Structures are given as C-alpha cells and as structure tokens.
Amino acid sequence: KGCRYAVWAELVDKSTKRSVLFVNVHTVSGASKGAIANRLAEMNTLMANIKQTNTKKLPVVFAGDFNSHRNFSPDVVRSVMKQNKLYDSFDLARSLTRQHHNSFNAFTMAPRIGVKWGDHLDHVWVNPWTTRVDRWQNIALLRPNGRHTLPIPSDHDPIMVDLRIG
C-alpha cells in the first residue's frame, strides 16, 4: 500500500573496533491522510525492527529521505523519533551550511530556499546523549551564480553530517 523501505548495516571502525548501526530510510511520500498513516506505520515498524535487531545496544544513526519535516503537519516522523529519544542532526549541529536550501530539489536548476527553519525531507537522526553533531551541510554542487550544476544526479541534494559517536 505504498510503503517504502529501510536497510541497515553494522559498521566497525578498524582502528577502535567500535561498531555503529547505520540505518538508511526512505518512507512513503505524500500529504494525504493515507500517506501520513503509512509513514507512521513505517516508522513504528522500523523502530520495532531496529530494537529487535540491535541486540548489542550499539549507537544507531538513522539517515535518509523521511518525506517529512518540522513544518509538515503532522510530522509523524519527528514524533516517533522523539519518543525514541532521537533528534535531528540539523537541530543539534554546531555549524550549518546552506541551512535554508531545501534538500529536495525536484531536479530544478534553482535551489529551493526554505523560508521556515528546518524545511528538509532528508534527515540524519541521532541520540544526542551518545553523539555530538559538529556540522550539517547541504553539499549540492552549485555554479557561481548559485544554480545547480548539470546534470542534476537526484531530486534530492546530498546532506553531509559530521558526527562524533561515543
């Protein structure tokens, strides 16, 4: 019924031997009641599956296209993440770059500029008690005139987040 997916992997730092569980998420898009209900079901299923999978109690980083943002009502993704003590790295970052550029670009040359704070569909969610967020950046390739370079490889601009975990 329109539901999307998530994949996860345990990554191990070669030097410290410490592990982190990384989860890549893509929830269903849309603003209809059905889409919102599907997104809520996806998030609840995701959290239950990650809790069941993460038997080692590793730090977890959730990243991807959540198709929801703080200016979207209701923001069911944020509600589920908050219930699980996870916060948007955008809100936690010590430094922001292109924070007003929406991460969704719709393959347009001109970047979408958000007039409201945090108007992004793409997120990196972390536990602020185990993870420090040094930097959040929209790293779209832009020309000197501020327009996207061609070809535009995706309908979303890449987000880069510098994390210190543990």
XYZ file of N, CA and C in Angstrom:
498
model
N 0.835 -1.200 0.000
C 0.000 0.000 0.000
C 0.866 1.245 0.000
N 1.891 1.277 -0.815
C 2.714 2.465 -0.926
C 3.866 2.535 0.042
N 4.020 1.529 0.890
C 5.092 1.582 1.884
C 6.455 1.426 1.225
N 7.452 2.026 1.812
C 8.792 2.035 1.255
C 9.682 1.073 2.011
N 10.894 1.496 2.371
C 11.846 0.535 2.914
C 12.877 1.199 3.808
N 13.658 0.350 4.467
C 14.857 0.762 5.199
C 15.831 -0.403 5.149
N 17.100 -0.082 5.114
C 18.155 -1.097 5.189
C 19.131 -0.666 6.265
N 19.816 -1.621 6.867
C 20.774 -1.263 7.911
C 21.994 -2.144 7.824
N 23.076 -1.613 8.403
C 24.337 -2.353 8.440
C 25.101 -1.941 9.681
N 25.812 -2.891 10.254
C 26.717 -2.602 11.358
C 28.076 -2.298 10.760
N 28.582 -1.112 11.027
C 29.896 -0.714 10.543
C 30.862 -0.696 11.716
N 32.074 -1.197 11.472
C 33.079 -1.311 12.525
C 34.270 -0.432 12.163
N 34.648 0.450 13.098
C 35.831 1.281 12.924
C 37.058 0.386 13.035
N 37.896 0.387 12.011
C 39.056 -0.515 12.000
C 40.053 -0.213 13.111
N 40.203 1.059 13.467
C 41.211 1.395 14.477
C 40.719 1.168 15.903
N 39.462 1.518 16.188
C 38.954 1.390 17.558
C 38.172 0.101 17.788
N 37.757 -0.537 16.709
C 36.934 -1.761 16.766
C 35.525 -1.489 17.308
N 35.148 -0.218 17.426
C 33.804 0.112 17.887
C 32.825 0.044 16.717
N 31.619 -0.399 17.021
C 30.589 -0.579 15.997
C 29.489 0.464 16.133
N 28.880 0.777 15.003
C 27.724 1.665 14.934
C 26.744 1.031 13.951
N 25.468 1.104 14.262
C 24.440 0.618 13.360
C 23.937 1.799 12.542
N 24.095 1.714 11.216
C 23.612 2.762 10.323
C 22.359 2.260 9.618
N 21.312 3.087 9.624
C 20.036 2.728 9.022
C 19.726 3.738 7.929
N 19.507 3.252 6.708
C 19.143 4.108 5.590
C 17.649 3.955 5.356
N 16.925 5.071 5.406
C 15.463 5.052 5.414
C 14.909 5.807 4.208
N 13.822 5.278 3.654
C 13.046 6.001 2.650
C 11.577 5.714 2.910
N 10.886 6.679 3.515
C 9.471 6.486 3.821
C 8.617 6.958 2.653
N 7.355 6.565 2.685
C 6.406 6.931 1.641
C 6.207 8.456 1.639
N 6.000 9.019 0.460
C 5.780 10.468 0.363
C 4.288 10.765 0.297
N 3.964 12.033 0.445
C 2.586 12.470 0.293
C 2.026 13.100 1.543
N 1.002 13.934 1.332
C 0.378 14.653 2.439
C -1.039 14.170 2.719
N -1.494 13.164 1.988
C -2.851 12.661 2.226
C -2.898 11.926 3.565
N -4.089 11.736 4.093
C -4.241 11.006 5.361
C -3.687 9.597 5.234
N -3.894 8.970 4.081
C -3.385 7.624 3.851
C -1.870 7.576 3.853
N -1.241 8.548 3.190
C 0.225 8.600 3.150
C 0.802 8.846 4.538
N 0.170 9.722 5.287
C 0.641 10.013 6.648
C 0.489 8.772 7.530
N -0.615 8.074 7.395
C -0.831 6.847 8.169
C 0.208 5.787 7.782
N 0.496 5.669 6.484
C 1.530 4.720 6.038
C 2.893 5.088 6.606
N 3.225 6.386 6.575
C 4.522 6.837 7.084
C 4.641 6.538 8.582
N 3.569 6.760 9.324
C 3.573 6.460 10.753
C 3.764 4.956 10.979
N 3.058 4.141 10.209
C 3.204 2.687 10.328
C 4.630 2.263 9.975
N 5.197 2.860 8.932
C 6.578 2.547 8.548
C 7.546 2.883 9.672
N 7.389 4.043 10.271
C 8.295 4.464 11.337
C 8.163 3.562 12.560
N 6.947 3.212 12.939
C 6.760 2.329 14.091
C 7.320 0.940 13.817
N 7.123 0.434 12.605
C 7.685 -0.863 12.219
C 9.208 -0.797 12.222
N 9.752 0.291 11.681
C 11.199 0.473 11.644
C 11.785 0.449 13.057
N 11.212 1.221 13.956
C 11.760 1.300 15.309
C 11.679 -0.051 16.015
N 10.584 -0.755 15.832
C 10.444 -2.080 16.452
C 11.483 -3.047 15.890
N 11.691 -3.014 14.582
C 12.668 -3.916 13.959
C 14.100 -3.583 14.367
N 14.418 -2.299 14.468
C 15.780 -1.922 14.866
C 16.027 -2.317 16.317
N 15.043 -2.134 17.185
C 15.208 -2.551 18.590
C 15.445 -4.060 18.669
N 14.733 -4.815 17.856
C 14.892 -6.269 17.831
C 16.242 -6.666 17.229
N 16.688 -5.937 16.227
C 17.951 -6.234 15.530
C 19.172 -5.835 16.353
N 19.072 -4.719 17.057
C 20.213 -4.140 17.768
C 20.399 -4.790 19.144
N 20.694 -6.066 19.136
C 20.848 -6.806 20.405
C 22.101 -6.388 21.168
N 23.082 -5.806 20.457
C 24.324 -5.362 21.118
C 24.185 -3.969 21.732
N 23.030 -3.343 21.547
C 22.784 -1.982 22.062
C 23.802 -0.982 21.501
N 24.070 -1.085 20.198
C 25.019 -0.191 19.533
C 24.403 1.185 19.341
N 25.248 2.223 19.221
C 24.720 3.525 18.798
C 24.111 3.358 17.400
N 23.016 4.079 17.145
C 22.326 3.966 15.858
C 22.231 5.342 15.219
N 22.500 5.396 13.915
C 22.335 6.607 13.115
C 21.294 6.293 12.039
N 20.222 7.070 12.022
C 19.170 6.926 11.010
C 19.351 8.044 9.994
N 19.475 7.690 8.719
C 19.678 8.705 7.682
C 18.834 8.368 6.465
N 18.385 9.404 5.774
C 17.680 9.155 4.527
C 16.577 10.143 4.241
N 15.725 9.738 3.304
C 14.603 10.542 2.840
C 13.370 10.133 3.642
N 13.032 10.959 4.618
C 11.918 10.652 5.512
C 10.601 11.252 5.022
N 10.655 12.051 3.958
C 9.457 12.647 3.365
C 8.576 13.361 4.388
N 9.218 13.997 5.350
C 8.512 14.751 6.375
C 9.484 15.771 6.959
N 8.968 16.847 7.486
C 9.818 17.851 8.134
C 9.007 18.614 9.167
N 9.693 19.412 9.950
C 9.058 20.084 11.096
C 7.923 21.020 10.692
N 7.880 21.479 9.460
C 6.818 22.382 9.022
C 5.675 21.623 8.356
N 5.737 20.317 8.390
C 4.727 19.433 7.812
C 3.809 18.990 8.943
N 2.525 19.135 8.764
C 1.616 18.793 9.854
C 0.695 17.656 9.424
N 0.692 16.542 10.152
C 1.537 16.252 11.308
C 2.878 15.658 10.885
N 3.921 16.003 11.610
C 5.264 15.462 11.361
C 5.395 14.175 12.179
N 4.824 13.091 11.651
C 4.800 11.827 12.393
C 6.200 11.252 12.566
N 7.100 11.539 11.639
C 8.478 11.050 11.759
C 9.126 11.640 13.004
N 9.036 12.954 13.148
C 9.636 13.626 14.313
C 9.020 13.104 15.609
N 7.728 12.875 15.615
C 7.060 12.370 16.820
C 7.610 11.010 17.225
N 7.737 10.101 16.251
C 8.259 8.766 16.551
C 9.713 8.846 16.998
N 10.500 9.662 16.316
C 11.912 9.793 16.691
C 12.043 10.364 18.097
N 11.262 11.370 18.413
C 11.318 11.976 19.747
C 10.933 10.964 20.826
N 9.916 10.146 20.560
C 9.519 9.100 21.517
C 10.673 8.130 21.771
N 11.544 7.981 20.794
C 12.681 7.071 20.908
C 13.979 7.792 21.263
N 13.860 9.041 21.742
C 14.999 9.847 22.205
C 16.031 10.101 21.103
N 15.533 10.291 19.881
C 16.392 10.608 18.743
C 16.045 12.001 18.246
N 17.088 12.742 17.829
C 16.890 14.121 17.410
C 17.557 14.369 16.066
N 17.008 15.334 15.357
C 17.505 15.704 14.035
C 18.878 16.356 14.172
N 19.849 15.844 13.439
C 21.206 16.396 13.492
C 21.223 17.869 13.078
N 20.278 18.273 12.250
C 20.153 19.676 11.844
C 19.979 20.565 13.072
N 19.163 20.115 14.016
C 18.892 20.896 15.233
C 20.057 20.874 16.212
N 20.870 19.832 16.145
C 21.965 19.647 17.099
C 23.300 20.186 16.606
N 23.398 20.492 15.326
C 24.680 20.847 14.721
C 25.270 22.133 15.288
N 26.579 22.093 15.509
C 27.310 23.279 15.965
C 27.540 24.255 14.821
N 27.504 23.739 13.587
C 27.728 24.559 12.407
C 26.777 24.102 11.300
N 26.171 25.061 10.594
C 25.255 24.769 9.497
C 25.734 25.465 8.218
N 25.609 24.778 7.092
C 25.932 25.363 5.798
C 24.762 25.124 4.854
N 24.296 26.177 4.222
C 23.135 26.144 3.317
C 21.894 25.590 4.025
N 21.718 26.019 5.241
C 20.611 25.527 6.046
C 19.249 25.945 5.505
N 19.193 26.961 4.654
C 17.916 27.396 4.085
C 17.635 26.732 2.742
N 18.589 25.957 2.227
C 18.372 25.228 0.984
C 17.652 23.926 1.306
N 16.451 23.773 0.776
C 15.706 22.544 0.986
C 16.466 21.400 0.336
N 16.555 20.261 1.006
C 17.281 19.126 0.447
C 16.541 18.506 -0.737
N 15.250 18.761 -0.894
C 14.503 18.311 -2.066
C 14.640 19.372 -3.146
N 15.144 18.997 -4.318
C 15.367 19.992 -5.370
C 14.458 19.831 -6.579
N 13.737 18.705 -6.698
C 12.791 18.464 -7.795
C 13.446 18.586 -9.176
N 14.757 18.339 -9.238
C 15.517 18.442 -10.494
C 15.462 19.843 -11.111
N 15.280 20.862 -10.296
C 15.236 22.223 -10.819
C 16.618 22.861 -10.703
N 16.914 23.785 -11.597
C 18.212 24.469 -11.585
C 18.357 25.369 -10.361
N 17.283 26.052 -10.005
C 17.341 26.964 -8.862
C 17.098 26.180 -7.579
N 17.988 26.299 -6.592
C 17.745 25.624 -5.313
C 16.446 26.113 -4.680
N 15.760 25.216 -4.013
C 14.549 25.599 -3.280
C 14.994 26.185 -1.942
N 14.637 27.413 -1.717
C 15.026 28.090 -0.489
C 13.855 28.038 0.486
N 14.097 27.441 1.644
C 13.058 27.328 2.658
C 12.958 28.602 3.470
N 11.759 29.105 3.593
C 11.570 30.319 4.387
C 11.352 29.971 5.858
N 11.019 28.708 6.127
C 10.856 28.263 7.506
C 12.058 27.414 7.892
N 12.453 27.496 9.142
C 13.626 26.789 9.639
C 13.411 25.280 9.586
N 14.393 24.557 9.036
C 14.358 23.102 9.040
C 13.444 22.483 8.009
N 13.259 23.153 6.884
C 12.360 22.685 5.831
C 13.093 21.685 4.936
N 13.348 20.471 5.459
C 14.111 19.441 4.748
C 13.382 18.113 4.826
N 13.454 17.330 3.759
C 12.875 15.986 3.762
C 13.910 14.945 4.154
N 15.182 15.299 4.003
C 16.275 14.371 4.280
C 16.861 14.694 5.647
N 17.040 13.652 6.432
C 17.470 13.851 7.816
C 18.515 12.827 8.220
N 19.266 13.189 9.247
C 20.128 12.261 9.974
C 19.722 12.406 11.430
N 19.180 11.318 12.000
C 18.671 11.314 13.373
C 19.650 10.576 14.260
N 19.954 11.159 15.423
C 20.917 10.565 16.355
C 20.439 10.747 17.793
N 21.068 10.003 18.676
C 20.841 10.155 20.107
C 21.838 11.206 20.609
N 21.375 12.369 21.068
C 22.294 13.424 21.480
C 23.101 13.101 22.732
N 22.724 12.050 23.462
C 23.465 11.668 24.653
C 24.668 10.790 24.308
N 24.695 10.267 23.075
C 25.829 9.433 22.651
C 26.527 9.985 21.420
N 25.967 11.023 20.824
C 26.501 11.534 19.557
C 26.553 13.053 19.568
N 27.701 13.593 19.191
C 27.849 15.039 19.015
C 27.798 15.334 17.524
N 27.070 16.388 17.160
C 26.960 16.787 15.758
C 27.766 18.061 15.566
N 28.898 17.924 14.895
C 29.750 19.089 14.674
C 29.283 19.945 13.503
N 28.801 19.291 12.431
C 28.485 20.081 11.236
C 27.369 19.415 10.443
N 26.478 20.237 9.903
C 25.429 19.809 8.993
C 25.557 20.679 7.752
N 25.566 20.035 6.567
C 25.720 20.800 5.325
C 24.850 20.233 4.211
N 24.256 21.106 3.439
C 23.691 20.733 2.145
C 24.844 20.927 1.174
N 25.318 19.838 0.565
C 26.526 19.930 -0.261
C 26.228 19.808 -1.758
N 25.084 20.334 -2.180
C 24.747 20.335 -3.598
C 25.837 21.058 -4.383
N 26.120 20.559 -5.564
C 27.078 21.231 -6.438
C 26.379 22.408 -7.109
N 26.849 23.616 -6.795
C 26.239 24.826 -7.335
C 27.240 25.589 -8.184
N 26.743 26.235 -9.184
C 27.559 27.123 -10.023
C 27.821 28.419 -9.258
N 28.763 29.244 -9.734
C 28.999 30.532 -9.065
C 27.749 31.422 -8.994
N 26.807 31.218 -9.935
C 25.575 32.019 -9.908
C 24.534 31.455 -8.935
N 24.902 30.367 -8.200
C 24.015 29.811 -7.196
C 23.040 28.770 -7.707
N 23.098 28.446 -9.003
C 22.196 27.444 -9.567
C 22.882 26.079 -9.587
N 22.091 25.014 -9.591
C 22.646 23.667 -9.625
C 23.468 23.438 -10.888
N 24.516 22.636 -10.744
C 25.286 22.225 -11.918
C 24.526 21.108 -12.635
N 24.824 20.938 -13.896
C 24.210 19.860 -14.674
C 25.220 18.753 -14.905
N 24.839 17.516 -14.987
C 23.481 17.055 -14.734
C 23.182 17.025 -13.238
N 21.915 17.162 -12.916
C 21.480 17.049 -11.518
C 21.247 15.560 -11.272
N 22.046 14.933 -10.416
C 22.007 13.475 -10.301
C 20.804 12.900 -9.556
N 20.098 13.721 -8.797
C 18.985 13.221 -7.998
C 18.006 14.356 -7.737
N 16.783 13.990 -7.339
C 15.811 15.016 -6.967
C 16.007 15.491 -5.529
N 17.083 15.009 -4.895
C 17.454 15.448 -3.551
C 18.923 15.849 -3.558
N 19.218 16.958 -2.869
C 20.613 17.363 -2.691
C 21.229 16.524 -1.582
N 22.516 16.200 -1.704
C 23.150 15.427 -0.638
C 23.333 16.262 0.631
N 23.146 15.585 1.743
C 23.369 16.180 3.060
C 24.599 15.491 3.644
N 25.514 16.281 4.190
C 26.681 15.715 4.847
C 26.663 16.150 6.314
N 26.811 15.196 7.201
C 26.766 15.466 8.632
C 28.012 14.899 9.266
N 28.700 15.729 10.032
C 29.929 15.320 10.736
C 29.545 14.957 12.165
N 29.674 13.661 12.483
C 29.257 13.146 13.790
C 30.458 12.671 14.603
N 30.354 12.800 15.918
C 31.307 12.203 16.856
C 30.495 11.263 17.741
N 30.661 9.973 17.531
C 29.833 8.977 18.196
C 30.603 8.319 19.340
N 29.983 8.245 20.482
C 30.590 7.581 21.620
C 31.219 8.539 22.596
